[in-house]
CSV table of N, CA and C in Angstrom, one decimal:
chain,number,residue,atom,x,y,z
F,1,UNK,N,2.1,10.4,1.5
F,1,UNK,CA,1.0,10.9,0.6
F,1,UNK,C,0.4,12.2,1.3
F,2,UNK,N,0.1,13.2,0.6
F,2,UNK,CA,-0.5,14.3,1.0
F,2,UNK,C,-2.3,14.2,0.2
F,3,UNK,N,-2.9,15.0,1.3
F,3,UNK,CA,-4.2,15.1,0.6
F,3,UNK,C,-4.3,16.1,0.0
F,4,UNK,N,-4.7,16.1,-1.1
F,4,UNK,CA,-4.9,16.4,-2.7
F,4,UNK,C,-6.2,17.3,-3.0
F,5,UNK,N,-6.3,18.1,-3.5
F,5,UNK,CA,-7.6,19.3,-4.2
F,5,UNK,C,-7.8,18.4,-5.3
F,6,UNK,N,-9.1,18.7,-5.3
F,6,UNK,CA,-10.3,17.7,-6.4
F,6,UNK,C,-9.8,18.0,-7.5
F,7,UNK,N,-8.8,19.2,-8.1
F,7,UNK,CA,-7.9,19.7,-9.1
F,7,UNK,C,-6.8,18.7,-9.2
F,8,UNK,N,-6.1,18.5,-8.0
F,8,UNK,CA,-4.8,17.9,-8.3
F,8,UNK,C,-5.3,16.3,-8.8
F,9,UNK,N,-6.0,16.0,-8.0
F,9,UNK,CA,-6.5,14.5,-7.9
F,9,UNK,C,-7.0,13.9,-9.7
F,10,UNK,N,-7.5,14.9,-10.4
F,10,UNK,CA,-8.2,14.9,-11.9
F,10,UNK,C,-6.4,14.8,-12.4
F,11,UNK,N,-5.6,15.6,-12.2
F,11,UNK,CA,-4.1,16.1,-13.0
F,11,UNK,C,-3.3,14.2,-12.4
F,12,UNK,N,-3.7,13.4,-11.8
F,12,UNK,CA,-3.1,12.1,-11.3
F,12,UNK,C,-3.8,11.3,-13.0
F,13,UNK,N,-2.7,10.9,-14.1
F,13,UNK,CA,-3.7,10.1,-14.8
F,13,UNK,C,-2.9,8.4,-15.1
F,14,UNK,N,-4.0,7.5,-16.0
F,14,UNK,CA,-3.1,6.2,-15.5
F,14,UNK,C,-1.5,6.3,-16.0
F,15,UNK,N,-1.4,7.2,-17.0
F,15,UNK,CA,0.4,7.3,-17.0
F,15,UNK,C,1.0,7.8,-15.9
F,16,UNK,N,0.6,8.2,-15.1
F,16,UNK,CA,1.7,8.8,-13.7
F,16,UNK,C,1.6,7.7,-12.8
F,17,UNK,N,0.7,6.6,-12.7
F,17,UNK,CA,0.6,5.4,-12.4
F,17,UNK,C,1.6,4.0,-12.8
F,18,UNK,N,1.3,4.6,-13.8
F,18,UNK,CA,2.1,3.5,-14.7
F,18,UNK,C,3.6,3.8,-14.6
F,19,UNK,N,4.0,5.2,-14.8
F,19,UNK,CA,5.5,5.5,-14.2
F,19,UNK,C,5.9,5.3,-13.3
F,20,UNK,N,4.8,5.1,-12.1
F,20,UNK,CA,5.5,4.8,-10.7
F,20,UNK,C,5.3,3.1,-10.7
F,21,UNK,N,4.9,2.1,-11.3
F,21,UNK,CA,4.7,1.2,-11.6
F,21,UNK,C,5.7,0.8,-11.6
F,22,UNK,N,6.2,0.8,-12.5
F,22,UNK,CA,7.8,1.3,-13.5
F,22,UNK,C,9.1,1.0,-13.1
F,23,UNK,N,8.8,2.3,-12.4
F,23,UNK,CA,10.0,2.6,-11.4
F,23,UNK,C,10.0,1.3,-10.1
F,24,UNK,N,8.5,1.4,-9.8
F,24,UNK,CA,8.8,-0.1,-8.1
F,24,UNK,C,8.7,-1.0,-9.0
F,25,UNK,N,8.5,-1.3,-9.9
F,25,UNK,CA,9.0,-3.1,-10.8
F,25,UNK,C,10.8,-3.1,-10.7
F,26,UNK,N,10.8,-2.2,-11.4
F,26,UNK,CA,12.4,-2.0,-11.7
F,26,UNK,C,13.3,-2.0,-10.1
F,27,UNK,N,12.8,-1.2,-9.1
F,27,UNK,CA,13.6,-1.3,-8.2
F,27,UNK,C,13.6,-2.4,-7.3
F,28,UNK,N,12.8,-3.5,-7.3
F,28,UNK,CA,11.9,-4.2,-6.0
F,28,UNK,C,13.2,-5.3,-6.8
F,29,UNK,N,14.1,-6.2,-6.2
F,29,UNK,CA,14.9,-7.3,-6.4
F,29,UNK,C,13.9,-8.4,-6.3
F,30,UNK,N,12.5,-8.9,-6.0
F,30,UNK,CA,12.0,-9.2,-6.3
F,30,UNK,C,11.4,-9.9,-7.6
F,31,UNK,N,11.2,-8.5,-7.9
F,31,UNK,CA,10.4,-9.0,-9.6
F,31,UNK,C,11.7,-8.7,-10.8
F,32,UNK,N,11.8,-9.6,-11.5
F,32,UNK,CA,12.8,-9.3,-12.7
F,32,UNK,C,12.2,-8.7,-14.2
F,33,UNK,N,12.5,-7.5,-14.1
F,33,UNK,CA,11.9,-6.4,-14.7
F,33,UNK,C,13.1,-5.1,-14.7
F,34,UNK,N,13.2,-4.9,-16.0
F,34,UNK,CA,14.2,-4.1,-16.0
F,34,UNK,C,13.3,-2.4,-16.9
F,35,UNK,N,13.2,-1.1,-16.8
F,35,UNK,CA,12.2,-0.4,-17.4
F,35,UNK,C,13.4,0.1,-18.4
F,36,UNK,N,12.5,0.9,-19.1
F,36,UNK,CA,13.3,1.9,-20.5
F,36,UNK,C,13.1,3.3,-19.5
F,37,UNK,N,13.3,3.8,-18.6
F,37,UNK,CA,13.5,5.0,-17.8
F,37,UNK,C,15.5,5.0,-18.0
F,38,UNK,N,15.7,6.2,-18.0
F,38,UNK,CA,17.1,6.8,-18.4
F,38,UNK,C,17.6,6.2,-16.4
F,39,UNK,N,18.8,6.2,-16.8
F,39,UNK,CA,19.2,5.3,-15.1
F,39,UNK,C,19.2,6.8,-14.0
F,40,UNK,N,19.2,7.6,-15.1
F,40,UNK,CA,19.5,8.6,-13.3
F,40,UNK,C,18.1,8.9,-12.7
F,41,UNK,N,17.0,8.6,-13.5
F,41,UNK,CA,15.9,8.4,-13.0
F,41,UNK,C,15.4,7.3,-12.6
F,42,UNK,N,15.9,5.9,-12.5
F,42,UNK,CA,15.9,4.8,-11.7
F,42,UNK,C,16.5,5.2,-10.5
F,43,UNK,N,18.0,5.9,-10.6
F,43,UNK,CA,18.7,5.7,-9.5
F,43,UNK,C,18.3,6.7,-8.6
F,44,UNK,N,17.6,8.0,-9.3
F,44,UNK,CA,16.5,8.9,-7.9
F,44,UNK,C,16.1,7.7,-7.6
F,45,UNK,N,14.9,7.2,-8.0
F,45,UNK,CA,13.4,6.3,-7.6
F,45,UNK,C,14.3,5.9,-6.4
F,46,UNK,N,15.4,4.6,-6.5
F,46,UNK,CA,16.5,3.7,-5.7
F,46,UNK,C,16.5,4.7,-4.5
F,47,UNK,N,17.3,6.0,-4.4
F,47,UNK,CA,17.7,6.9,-3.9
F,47,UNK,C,16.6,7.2,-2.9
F,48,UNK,N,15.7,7.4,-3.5
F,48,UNK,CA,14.4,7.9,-2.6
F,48,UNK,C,13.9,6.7,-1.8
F,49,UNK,N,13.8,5.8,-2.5
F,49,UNK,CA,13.1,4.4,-1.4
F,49,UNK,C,14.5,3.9,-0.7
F,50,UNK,N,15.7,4.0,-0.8
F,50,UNK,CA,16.8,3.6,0.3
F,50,UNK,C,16.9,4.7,1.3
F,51,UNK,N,16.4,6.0,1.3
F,51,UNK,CA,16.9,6.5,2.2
F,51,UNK,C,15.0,6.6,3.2
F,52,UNK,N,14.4,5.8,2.9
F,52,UNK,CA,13.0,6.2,3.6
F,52,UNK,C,13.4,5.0,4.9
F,53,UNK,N,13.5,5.6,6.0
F,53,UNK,CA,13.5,4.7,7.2
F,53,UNK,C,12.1,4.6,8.3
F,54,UNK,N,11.0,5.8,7.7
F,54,UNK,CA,9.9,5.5,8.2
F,54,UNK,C,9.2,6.0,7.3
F,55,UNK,N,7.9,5.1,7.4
F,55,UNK,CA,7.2,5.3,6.3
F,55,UNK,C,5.4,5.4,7.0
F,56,UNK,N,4.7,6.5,6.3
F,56,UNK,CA,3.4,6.8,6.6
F,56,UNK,C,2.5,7.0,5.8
F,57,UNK,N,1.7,6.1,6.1
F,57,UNK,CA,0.7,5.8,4.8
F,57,UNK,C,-1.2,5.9,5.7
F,58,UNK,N,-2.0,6.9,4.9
F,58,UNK,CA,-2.8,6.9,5.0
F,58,UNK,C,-4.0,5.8,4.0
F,59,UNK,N,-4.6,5.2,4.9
F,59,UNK,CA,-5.1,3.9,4.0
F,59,UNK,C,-6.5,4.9,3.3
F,60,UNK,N,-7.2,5.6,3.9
F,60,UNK,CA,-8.3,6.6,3.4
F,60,UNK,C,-8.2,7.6,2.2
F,61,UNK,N,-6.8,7.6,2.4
F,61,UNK,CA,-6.3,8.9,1.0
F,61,UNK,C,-5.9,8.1,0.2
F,62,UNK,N,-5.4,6.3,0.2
F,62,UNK,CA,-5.1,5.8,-1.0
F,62,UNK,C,-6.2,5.4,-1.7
F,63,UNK,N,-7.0,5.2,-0.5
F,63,UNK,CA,-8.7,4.8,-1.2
F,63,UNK,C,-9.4,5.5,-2.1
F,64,UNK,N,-9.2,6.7,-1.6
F,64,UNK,CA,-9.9,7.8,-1.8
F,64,UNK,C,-9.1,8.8,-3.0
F,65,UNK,N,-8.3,9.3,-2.9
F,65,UNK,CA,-7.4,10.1,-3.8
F,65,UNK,C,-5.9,9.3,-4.5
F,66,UNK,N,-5.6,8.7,-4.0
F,66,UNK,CA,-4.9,7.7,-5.2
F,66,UNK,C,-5.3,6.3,-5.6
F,67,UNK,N,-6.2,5.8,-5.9
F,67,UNK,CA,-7.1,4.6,-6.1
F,67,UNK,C,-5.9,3.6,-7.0
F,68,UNK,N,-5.4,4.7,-8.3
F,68,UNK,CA,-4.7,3.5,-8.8
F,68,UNK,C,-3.5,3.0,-8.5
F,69,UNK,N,-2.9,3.5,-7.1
F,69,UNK,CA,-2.1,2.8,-6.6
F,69,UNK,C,-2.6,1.5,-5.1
F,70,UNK,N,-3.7,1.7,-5.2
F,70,UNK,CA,-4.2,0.2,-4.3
F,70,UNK,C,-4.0,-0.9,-4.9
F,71,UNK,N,-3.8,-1.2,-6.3
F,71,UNK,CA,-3.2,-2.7,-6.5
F,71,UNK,C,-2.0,-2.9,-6.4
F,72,UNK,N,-1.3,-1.8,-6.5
F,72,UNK,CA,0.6,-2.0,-6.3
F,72,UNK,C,0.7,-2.1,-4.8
F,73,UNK,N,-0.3,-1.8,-3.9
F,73,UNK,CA,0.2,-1.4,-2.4
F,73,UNK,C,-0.5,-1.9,-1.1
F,74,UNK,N,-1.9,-2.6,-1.8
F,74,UNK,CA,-2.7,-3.1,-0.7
F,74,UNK,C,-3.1,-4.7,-1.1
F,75,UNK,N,-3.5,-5.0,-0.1
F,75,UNK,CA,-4.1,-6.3,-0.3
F,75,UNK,C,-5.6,-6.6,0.0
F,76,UNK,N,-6.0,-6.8,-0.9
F,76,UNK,CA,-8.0,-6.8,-1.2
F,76,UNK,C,-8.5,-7.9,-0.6
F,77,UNK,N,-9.3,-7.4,0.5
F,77,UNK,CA,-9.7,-8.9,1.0
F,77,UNK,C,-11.3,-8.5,1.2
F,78,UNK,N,-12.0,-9.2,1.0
F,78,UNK,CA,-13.2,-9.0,0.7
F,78,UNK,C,-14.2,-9.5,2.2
F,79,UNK,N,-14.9,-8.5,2.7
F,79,UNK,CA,-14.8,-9.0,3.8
F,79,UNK,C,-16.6,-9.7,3.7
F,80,UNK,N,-16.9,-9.1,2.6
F,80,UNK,CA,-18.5,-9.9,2.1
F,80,UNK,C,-18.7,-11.1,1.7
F,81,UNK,N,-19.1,-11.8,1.4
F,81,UNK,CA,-18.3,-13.0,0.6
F,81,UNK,C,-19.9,-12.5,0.1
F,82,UNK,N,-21.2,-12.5,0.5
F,82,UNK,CA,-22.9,-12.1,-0.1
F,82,UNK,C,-22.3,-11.1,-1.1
F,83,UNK,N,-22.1,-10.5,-0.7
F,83,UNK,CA,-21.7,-9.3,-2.1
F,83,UNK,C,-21.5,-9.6,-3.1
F,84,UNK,N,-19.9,-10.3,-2.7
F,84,UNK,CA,-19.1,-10.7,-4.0
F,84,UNK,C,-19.9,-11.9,-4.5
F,85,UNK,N,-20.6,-12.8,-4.3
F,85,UNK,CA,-21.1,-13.7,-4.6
F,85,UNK,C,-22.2,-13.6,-5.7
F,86,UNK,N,-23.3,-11.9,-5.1
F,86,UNK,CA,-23.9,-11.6,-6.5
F,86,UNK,C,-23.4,-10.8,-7.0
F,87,UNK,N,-22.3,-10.3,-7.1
F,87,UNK,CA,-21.7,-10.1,-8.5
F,87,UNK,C,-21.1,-10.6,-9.2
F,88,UNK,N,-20.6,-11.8,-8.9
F,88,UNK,CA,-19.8,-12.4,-9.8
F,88,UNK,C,-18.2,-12.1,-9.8
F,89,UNK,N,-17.5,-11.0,-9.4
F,89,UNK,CA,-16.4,-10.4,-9.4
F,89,UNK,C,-16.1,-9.8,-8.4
F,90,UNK,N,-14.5,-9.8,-8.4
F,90,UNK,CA,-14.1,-9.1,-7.2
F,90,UNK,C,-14.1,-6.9,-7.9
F,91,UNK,N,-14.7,-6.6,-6.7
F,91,UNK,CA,-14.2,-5.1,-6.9
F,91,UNK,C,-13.9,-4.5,-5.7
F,92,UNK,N,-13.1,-3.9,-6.0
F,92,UNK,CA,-12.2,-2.5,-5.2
F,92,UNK,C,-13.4,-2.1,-4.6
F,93,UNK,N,-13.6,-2.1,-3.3
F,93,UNK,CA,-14.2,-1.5,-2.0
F,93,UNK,C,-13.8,-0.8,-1.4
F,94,UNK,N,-14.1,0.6,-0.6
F,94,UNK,CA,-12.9,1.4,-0.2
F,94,UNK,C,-13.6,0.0,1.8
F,95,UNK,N,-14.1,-0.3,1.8
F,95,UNK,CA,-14.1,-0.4,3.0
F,95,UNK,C,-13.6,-2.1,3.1
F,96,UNK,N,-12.8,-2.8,2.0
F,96,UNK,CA,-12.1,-4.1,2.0
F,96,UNK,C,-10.8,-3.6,2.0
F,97,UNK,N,-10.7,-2.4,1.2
F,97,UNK,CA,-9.3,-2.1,0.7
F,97,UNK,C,-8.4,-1.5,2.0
F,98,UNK,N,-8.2,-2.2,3.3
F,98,UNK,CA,-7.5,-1.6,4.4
F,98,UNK,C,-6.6,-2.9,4.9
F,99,UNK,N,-5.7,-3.3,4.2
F,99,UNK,CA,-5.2,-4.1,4.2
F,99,UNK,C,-3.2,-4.1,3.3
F,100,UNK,N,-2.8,-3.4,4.2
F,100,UNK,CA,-1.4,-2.9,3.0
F,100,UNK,C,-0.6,-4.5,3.5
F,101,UNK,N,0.5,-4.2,2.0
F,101,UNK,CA,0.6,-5.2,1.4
F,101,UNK,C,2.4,-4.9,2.1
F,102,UNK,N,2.8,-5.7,3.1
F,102,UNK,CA,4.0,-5.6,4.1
F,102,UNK,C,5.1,-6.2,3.0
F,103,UNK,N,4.8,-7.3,2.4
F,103,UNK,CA,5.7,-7.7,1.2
F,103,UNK,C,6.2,-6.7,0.6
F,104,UNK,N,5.5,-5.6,-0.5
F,104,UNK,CA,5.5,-5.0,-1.3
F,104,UNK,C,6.1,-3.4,-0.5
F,105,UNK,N,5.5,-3.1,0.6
F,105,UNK,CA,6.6,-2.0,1.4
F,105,UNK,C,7.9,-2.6,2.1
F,106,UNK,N,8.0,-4.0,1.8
F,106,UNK,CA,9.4,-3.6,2.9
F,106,UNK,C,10.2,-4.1,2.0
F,107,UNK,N,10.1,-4.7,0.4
F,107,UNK,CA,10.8,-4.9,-0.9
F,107,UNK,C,11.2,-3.3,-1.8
F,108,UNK,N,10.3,-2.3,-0.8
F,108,UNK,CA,10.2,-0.8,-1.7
F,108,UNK,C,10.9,-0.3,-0.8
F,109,UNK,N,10.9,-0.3,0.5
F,109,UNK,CA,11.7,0.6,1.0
F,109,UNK,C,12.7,-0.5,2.2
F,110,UNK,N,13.5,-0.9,1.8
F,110,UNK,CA,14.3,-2.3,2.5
F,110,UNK,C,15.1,-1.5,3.9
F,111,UNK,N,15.0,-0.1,3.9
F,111,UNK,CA,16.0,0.0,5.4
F,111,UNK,C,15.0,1.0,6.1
F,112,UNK,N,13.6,0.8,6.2
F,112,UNK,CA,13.1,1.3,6.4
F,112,UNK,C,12.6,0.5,7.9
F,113,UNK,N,12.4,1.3,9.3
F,113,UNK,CA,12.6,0.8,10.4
F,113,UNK,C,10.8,0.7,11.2
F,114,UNK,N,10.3,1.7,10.5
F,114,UNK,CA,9.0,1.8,11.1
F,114,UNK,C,8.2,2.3,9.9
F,115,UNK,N,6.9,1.3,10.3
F,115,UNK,CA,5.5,1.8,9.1
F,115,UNK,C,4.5,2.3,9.9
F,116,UNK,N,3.6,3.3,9.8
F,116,UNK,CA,2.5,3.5,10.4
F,116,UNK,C,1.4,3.9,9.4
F,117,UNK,N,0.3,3.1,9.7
F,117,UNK,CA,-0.9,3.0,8.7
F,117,UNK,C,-1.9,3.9,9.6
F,118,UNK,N,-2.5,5.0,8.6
F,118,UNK,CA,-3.6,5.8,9.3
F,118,UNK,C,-4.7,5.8,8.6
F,119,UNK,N,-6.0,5.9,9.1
F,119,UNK,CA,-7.3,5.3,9.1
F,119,UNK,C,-7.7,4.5,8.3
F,120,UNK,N,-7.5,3.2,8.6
F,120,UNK,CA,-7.9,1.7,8.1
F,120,UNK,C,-9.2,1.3,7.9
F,121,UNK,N,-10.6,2.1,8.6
F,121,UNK,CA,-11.6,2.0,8.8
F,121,UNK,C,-11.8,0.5,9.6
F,122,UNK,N,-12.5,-0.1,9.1
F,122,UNK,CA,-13.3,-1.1,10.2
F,122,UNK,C,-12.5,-2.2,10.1
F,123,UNK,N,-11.8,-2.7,10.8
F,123,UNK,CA,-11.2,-4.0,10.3
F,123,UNK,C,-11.9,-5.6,11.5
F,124,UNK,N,-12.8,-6.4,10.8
F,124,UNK,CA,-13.5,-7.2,11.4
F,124,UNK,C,-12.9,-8.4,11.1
F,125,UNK,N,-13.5,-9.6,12.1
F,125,UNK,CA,-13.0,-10.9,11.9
F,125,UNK,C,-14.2,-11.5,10.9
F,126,UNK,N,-13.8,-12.1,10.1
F,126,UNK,CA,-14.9,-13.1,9.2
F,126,UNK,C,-16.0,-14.0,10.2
């Protein structure tokens, strides 16, 4: 992920989300899901996540400038329980949201040898 001009970040909308949705449903042997994408554009997506052997992910820029890929990529753990409690619901926190989802990267990119997560912010024990 690269960091993004307050321009590019507006030009991200939920359809470019939902394509790349798409695409990791369709590729992950996991989930059985097949998309209506033409195959030589499945078999890039395939192409690109088989040949990634290291993978770098900033947890502050998915928070922050790609938001709608934290449900496909992180795991939300609420580190308030007071919070959530008066609200009634869980919501996306950028300071819960530092928690990536190891299932979900190593089903995306399977010959991939090393992950490195950069700024996680605070990660505390309950």
């Amino acid at each position: 992920a690269k960091n993004l001009t307050a321009e590019m970040q507006q030009n991200i909308t939920r359809v470019d989300y939902k394509i790349i949705k798409s695409l990791m449903r369709h590729y992950m042997t996991t989930v059985e899901y097949k998309n209506r994408s033409p195959n030589y554009i499945n078999n890039l997506f395939k192409s690109f996540c088989d040949s990634k052997q290291f993978v770098h992910i900033n947890i502050l820029w998915i928070n922050q400038q790609y938001p709608g890929f934290k449900k496909y990529l992180m795991c939300s753990v609420p580190n308030d329980p007071e919070h959530e409690s008066n609200e009634g619901h869980h919501h996306h926190h950028q300071h819960t949201d530092n928690m990536l989802s190891f299932e979900i990267i190593s089903a995306l990119f399977p010959y991939c040898q090393e992950v490195i997560v950069w700024d996680t912010g605070n990660i505390t024990h309950s």
